[in-house]
Coordinates of C-alpha atoms and ligand atoms in Angstrom, one line a residue:
X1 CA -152.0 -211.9 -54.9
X2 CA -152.4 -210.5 -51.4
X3 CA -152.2 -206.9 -51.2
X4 CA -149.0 -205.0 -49.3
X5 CA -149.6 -203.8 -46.2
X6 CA -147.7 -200.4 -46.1
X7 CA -146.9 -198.8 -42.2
X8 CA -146.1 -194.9 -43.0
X9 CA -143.4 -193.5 -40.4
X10 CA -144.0 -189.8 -40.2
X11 CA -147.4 -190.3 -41.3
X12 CA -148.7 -186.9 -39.9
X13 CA -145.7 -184.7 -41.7
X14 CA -145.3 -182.8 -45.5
X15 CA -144.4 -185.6 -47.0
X16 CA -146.3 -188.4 -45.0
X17 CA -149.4 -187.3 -45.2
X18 CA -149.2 -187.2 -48.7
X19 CA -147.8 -191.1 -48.8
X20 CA -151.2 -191.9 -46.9
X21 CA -153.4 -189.9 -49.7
X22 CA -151.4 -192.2 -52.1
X23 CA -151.3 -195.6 -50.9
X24 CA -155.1 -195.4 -49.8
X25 CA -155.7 -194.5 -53.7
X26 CA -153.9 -197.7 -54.6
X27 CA -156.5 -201.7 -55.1
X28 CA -153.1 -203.2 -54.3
X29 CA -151.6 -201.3 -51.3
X30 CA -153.4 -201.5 -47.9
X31 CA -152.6 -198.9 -45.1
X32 CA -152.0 -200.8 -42.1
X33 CA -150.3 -198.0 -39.9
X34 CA -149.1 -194.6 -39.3
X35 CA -145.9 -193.7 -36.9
X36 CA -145.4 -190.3 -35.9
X37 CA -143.5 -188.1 -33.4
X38 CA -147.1 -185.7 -33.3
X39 CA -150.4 -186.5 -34.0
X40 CA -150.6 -189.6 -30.8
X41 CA -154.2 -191.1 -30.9
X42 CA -155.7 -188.8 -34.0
X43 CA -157.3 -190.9 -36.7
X44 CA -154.9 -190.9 -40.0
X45 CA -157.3 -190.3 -42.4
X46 CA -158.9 -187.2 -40.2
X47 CA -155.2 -185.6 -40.2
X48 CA -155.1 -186.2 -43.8
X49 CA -158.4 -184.5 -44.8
X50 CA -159.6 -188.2 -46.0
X51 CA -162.5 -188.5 -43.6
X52 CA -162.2 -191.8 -40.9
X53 CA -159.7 -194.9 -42.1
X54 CA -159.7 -197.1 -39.0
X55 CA -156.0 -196.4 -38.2
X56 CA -154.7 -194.1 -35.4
X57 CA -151.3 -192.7 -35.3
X58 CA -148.7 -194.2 -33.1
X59 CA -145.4 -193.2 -31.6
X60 CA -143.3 -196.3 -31.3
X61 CA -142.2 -197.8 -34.6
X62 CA -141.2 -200.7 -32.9
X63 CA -144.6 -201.5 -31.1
X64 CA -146.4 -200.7 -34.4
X65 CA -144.4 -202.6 -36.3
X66 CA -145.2 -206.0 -33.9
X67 CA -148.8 -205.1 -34.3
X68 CA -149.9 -204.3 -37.9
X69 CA -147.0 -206.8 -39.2
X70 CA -146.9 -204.0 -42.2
X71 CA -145.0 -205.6 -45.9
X72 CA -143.5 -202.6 -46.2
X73 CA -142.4 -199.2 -44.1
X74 CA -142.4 -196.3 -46.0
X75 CA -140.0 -193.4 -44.2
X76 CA -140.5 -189.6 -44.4
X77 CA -139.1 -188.4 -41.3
X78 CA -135.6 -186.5 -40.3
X79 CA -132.4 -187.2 -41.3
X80 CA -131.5 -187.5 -37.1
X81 CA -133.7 -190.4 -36.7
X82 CA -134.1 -192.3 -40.1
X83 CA -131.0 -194.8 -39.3
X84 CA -132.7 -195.9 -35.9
X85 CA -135.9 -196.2 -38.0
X86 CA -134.2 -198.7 -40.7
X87 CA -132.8 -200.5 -38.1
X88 CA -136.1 -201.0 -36.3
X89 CA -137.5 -201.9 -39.3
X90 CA -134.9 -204.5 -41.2
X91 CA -134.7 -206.4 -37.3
X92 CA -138.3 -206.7 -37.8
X93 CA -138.2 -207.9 -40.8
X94 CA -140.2 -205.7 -42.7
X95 CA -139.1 -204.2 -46.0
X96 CA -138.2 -200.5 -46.0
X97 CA -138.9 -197.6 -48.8
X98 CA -136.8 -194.4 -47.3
X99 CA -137.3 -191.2 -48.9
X100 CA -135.6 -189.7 -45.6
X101 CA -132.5 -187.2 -46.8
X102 CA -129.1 -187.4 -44.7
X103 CA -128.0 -190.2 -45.3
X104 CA -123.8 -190.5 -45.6
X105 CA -122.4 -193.3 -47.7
X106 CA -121.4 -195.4 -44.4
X107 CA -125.0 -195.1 -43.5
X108 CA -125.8 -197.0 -47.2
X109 CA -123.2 -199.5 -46.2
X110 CA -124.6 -200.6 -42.6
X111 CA -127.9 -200.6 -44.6
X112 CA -126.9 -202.8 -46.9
X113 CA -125.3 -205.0 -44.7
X114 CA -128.3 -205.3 -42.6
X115 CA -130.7 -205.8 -45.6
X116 CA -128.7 -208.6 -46.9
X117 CA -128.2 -210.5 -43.4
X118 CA -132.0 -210.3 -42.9
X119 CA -132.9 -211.5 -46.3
X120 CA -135.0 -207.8 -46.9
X121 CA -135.2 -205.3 -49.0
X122 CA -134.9 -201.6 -48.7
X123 CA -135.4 -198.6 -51.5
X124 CA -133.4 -195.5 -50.7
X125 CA -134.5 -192.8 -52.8
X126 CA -133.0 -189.2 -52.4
X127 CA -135.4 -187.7 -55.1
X128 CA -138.9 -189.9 -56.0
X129 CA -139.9 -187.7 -58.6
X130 CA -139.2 -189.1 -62.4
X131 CA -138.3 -185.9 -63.3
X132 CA -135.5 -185.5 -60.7
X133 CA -134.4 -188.9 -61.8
X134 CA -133.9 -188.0 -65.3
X135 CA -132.1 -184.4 -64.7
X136 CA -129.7 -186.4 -63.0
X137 CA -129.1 -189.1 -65.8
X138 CA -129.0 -186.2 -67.9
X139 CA -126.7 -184.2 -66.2
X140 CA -124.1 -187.4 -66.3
X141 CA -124.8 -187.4 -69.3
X142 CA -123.5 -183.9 -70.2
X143 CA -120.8 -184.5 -67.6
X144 CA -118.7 -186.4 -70.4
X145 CA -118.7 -183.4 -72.7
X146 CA -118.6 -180.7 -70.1
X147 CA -116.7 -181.2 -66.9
X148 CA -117.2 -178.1 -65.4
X149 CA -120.2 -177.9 -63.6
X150 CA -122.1 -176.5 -60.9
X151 CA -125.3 -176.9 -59.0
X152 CA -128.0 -174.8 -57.4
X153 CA -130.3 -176.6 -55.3
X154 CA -133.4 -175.2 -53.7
X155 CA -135.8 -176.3 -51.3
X156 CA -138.1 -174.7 -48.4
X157 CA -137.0 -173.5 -45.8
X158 CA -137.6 -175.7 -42.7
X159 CA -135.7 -178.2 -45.1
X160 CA -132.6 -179.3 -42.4
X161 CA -130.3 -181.0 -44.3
X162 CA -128.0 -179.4 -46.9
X163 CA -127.0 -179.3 -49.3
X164 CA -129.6 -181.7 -50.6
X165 CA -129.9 -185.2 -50.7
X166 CA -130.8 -185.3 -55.1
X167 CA -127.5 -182.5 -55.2
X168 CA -124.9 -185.3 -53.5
X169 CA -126.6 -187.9 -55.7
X170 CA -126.2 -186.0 -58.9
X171 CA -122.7 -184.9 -58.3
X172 CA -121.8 -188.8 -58.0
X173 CA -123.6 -189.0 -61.1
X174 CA -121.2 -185.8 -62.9
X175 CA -118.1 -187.5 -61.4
X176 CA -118.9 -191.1 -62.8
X177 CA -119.7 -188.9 -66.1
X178 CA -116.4 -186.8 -66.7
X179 CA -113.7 -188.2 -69.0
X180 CA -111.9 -185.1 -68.5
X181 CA -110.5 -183.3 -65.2
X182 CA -112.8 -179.9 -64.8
X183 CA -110.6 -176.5 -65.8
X184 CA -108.2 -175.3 -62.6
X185 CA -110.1 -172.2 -61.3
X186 CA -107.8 -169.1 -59.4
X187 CA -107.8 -169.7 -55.6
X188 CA -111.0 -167.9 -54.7
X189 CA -110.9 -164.9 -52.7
X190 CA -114.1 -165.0 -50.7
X191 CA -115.1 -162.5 -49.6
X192 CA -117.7 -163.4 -47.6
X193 CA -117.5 -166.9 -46.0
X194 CA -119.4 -169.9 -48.1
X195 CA -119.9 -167.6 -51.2
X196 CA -119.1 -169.5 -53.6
X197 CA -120.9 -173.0 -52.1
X198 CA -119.6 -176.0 -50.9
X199 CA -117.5 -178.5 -53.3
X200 CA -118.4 -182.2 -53.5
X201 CA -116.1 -184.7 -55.9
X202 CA -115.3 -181.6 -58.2
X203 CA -118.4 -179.7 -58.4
X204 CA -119.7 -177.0 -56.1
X205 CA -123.0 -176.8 -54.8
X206 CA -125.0 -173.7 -53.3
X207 CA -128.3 -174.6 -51.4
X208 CA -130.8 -172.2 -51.2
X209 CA -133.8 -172.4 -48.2
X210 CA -136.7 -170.1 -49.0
X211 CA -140.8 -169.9 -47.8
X212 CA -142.5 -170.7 -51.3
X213 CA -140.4 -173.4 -52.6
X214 CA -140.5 -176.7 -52.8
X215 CA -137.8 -178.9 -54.6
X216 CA -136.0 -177.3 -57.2
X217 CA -132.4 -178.2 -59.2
X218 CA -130.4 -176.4 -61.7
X219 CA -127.4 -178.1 -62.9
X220 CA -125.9 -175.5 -65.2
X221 CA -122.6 -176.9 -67.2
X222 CA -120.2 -173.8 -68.4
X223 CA -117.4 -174.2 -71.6
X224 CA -116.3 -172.1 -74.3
X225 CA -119.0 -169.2 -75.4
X226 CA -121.8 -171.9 -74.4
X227 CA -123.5 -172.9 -70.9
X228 CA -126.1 -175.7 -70.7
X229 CA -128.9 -175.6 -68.0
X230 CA -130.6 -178.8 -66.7
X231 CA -133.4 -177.7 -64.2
X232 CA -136.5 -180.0 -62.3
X233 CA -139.3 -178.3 -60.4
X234 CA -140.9 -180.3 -57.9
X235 CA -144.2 -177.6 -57.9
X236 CA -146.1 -179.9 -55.5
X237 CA -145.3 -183.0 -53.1
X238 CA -147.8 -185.1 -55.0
X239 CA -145.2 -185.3 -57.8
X240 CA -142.7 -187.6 -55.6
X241 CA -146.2 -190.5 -55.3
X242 CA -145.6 -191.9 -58.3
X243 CA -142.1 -192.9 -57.5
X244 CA -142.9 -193.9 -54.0
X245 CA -145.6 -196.6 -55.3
X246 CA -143.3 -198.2 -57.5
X247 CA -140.9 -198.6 -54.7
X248 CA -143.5 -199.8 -52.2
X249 CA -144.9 -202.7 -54.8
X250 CA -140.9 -203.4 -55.6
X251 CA -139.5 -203.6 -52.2
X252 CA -140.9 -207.2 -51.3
X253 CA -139.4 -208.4 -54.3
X254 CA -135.9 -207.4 -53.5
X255 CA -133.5 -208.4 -51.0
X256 CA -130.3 -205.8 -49.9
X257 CA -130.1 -202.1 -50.5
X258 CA -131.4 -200.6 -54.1
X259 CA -130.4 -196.6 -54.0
X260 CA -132.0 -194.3 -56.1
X261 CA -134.9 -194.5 -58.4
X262 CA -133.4 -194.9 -61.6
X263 CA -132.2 -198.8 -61.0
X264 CA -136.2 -199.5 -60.5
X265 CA -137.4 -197.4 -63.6
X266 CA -135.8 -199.4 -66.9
Ligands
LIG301 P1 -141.8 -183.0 -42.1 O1 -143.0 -182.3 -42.6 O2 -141.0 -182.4 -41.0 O3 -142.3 -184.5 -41.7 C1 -141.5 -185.3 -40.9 C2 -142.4 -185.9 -39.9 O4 -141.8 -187.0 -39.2 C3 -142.8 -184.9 -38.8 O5 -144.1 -185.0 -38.4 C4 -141.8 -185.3 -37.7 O6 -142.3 -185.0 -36.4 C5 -141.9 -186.8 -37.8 N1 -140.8 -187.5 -37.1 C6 -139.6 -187.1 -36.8 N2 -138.8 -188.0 -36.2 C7 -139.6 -189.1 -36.2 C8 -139.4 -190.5 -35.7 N3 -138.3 -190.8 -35.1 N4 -140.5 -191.3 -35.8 C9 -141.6 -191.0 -36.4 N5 -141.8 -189.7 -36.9 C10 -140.9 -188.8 -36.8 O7 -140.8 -183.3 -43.3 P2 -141.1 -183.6 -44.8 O8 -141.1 -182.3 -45.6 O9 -142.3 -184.5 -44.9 O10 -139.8 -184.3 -45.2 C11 -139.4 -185.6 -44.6 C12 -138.1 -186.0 -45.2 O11 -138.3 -186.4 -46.5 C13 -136.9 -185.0 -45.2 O12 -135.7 -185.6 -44.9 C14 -137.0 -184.5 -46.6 O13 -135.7 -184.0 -47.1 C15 -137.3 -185.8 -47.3 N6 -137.9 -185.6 -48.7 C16 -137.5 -186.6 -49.6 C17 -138.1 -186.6 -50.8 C18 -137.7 -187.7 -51.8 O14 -138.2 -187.7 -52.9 N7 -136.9 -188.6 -51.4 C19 -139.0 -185.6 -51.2 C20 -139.4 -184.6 -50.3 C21 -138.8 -184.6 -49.0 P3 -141.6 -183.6 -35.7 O15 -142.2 -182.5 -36.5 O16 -142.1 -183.6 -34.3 O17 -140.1 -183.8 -35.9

């Protein structure tokens, strides 16, 4: 079988430069390009601390993606510039693997939409570590014997987005869960603005931005005399890889929009 030729967008950032390190690892994956907004004309591998691999960074997606003809585009970029990337990407033709927060539910629809009509496949993933994947099938889990929930979600702080991409998904994941309407709290008196978090389909979320973190979740349940805590630690970006490369050798095979991990790991 021929191997996939992966094209990283946002090559030279957090996340990026960590997809390079992994698909270089990989006998099956071949890195065929890197797209960033920095790094014009450096050598990939130098920025990554691999030594030389042949391939300098770019800054048009859509003139890289006409040269290296890549299988697959993985996306770590910013959640202001990720649909214009998916859309440069399905028109191409190329199959898309976005780990890129931010995006609403109307985005997922276009997406889908345009996957289908070009006959591609893209994997949207709002958390690619297993871990993540399996606090959130937990916390639905728990949903259907405890409706009343909340969630703390922390990340670093030149995170943009909030409250987090892996906090939206696992709310829609308590809400598909409940059987029962969470308690009616008092009108909250706030006395500071934003105190008690923002609510999302019956559970509130506070999203906390802090030098030293990474990706973190606690999804704590609360009934009578008891509380139940579900908590994931991402302690370093290599623990999203695993999760990317299974979407990367899964996305040729699939045509339309899969969302989320957890459809890709049974
Ligand atoms: P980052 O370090 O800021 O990296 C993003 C890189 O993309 C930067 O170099 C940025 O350049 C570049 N960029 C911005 N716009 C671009 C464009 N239009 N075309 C090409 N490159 C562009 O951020 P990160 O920590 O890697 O995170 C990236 C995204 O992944 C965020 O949305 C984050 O929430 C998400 N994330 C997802 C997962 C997951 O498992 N799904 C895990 C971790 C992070 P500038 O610095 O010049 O803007």
């Amino acid at each position: 079988m021929d191997n996939i030729r992966v094209l990283v967008n946002g090559a030279c950032g957090r996340m990026g430069r960590e997809v390079v390190k992994a698909v270089v690892a990989q006998a099956d994956l071949e890195l065929v390009g890197a797209v960033d907004k920095v790094g014009q004309g450096q050598e990939i591998g130098q920025v990554c601390g691999l030594g030389d691999l042949g391939i300098t960074v770019e800054r048009d997606l859509a003139a890289a993606l006409r040269n290296t003809t890549p299988t697959v585009v993985v996306d770590f970029t910013t959640p202001l510039t990720v649909m214009d990337n998916i859309k440069a990407t399905l028109e191409a033709g190329v199959a898309a693997v976005v780990g890129t927060t931010g995006l609403t539910s109307e985005n997922l629809e276009e997406i889908a939409e345009l996957a289908v009509g070009m006959g591609k496949g893209i994997i949207v993933a709002p958390n690619f570590a297993l871990g993540a994947v399996l606090m959130m099938r937990f916390a639905q889990e728990a949903a259907r014997y405890f409706p009343d929930v909340e969630i703390i979600e922390l990340h670093h702080d030149r995170k943009i987005d909030a409250p987090s991409g892996t906090a939206l998904k696992t709310a829609e994941l308590i809400a598909a869960g409940r059987v029962a309407e969470p308690g009616t709290k008092p009108a909250p008196l706030e006395k500071i603005n934003g105190a008690r978090g923002g609510e999302y389909l019956g559970t509130k979320i506070h999203s906390l931005r802090l030098p030293g973190l990474i990706a973190h979740q606690e999804v704590i349940f609360g009934a009578q005399g008891q509380t139940l805590t579900i908590r994931h630690d991402s302690l370093d970006r290599s623990s999203f890889m695993p999760g990317v490369i299974l979407a990367v050798r899964k996305a040729p095979e699939i045509k339309g929009l899969v969302y989320g991990l957890d459809a890709l790991i049974d």
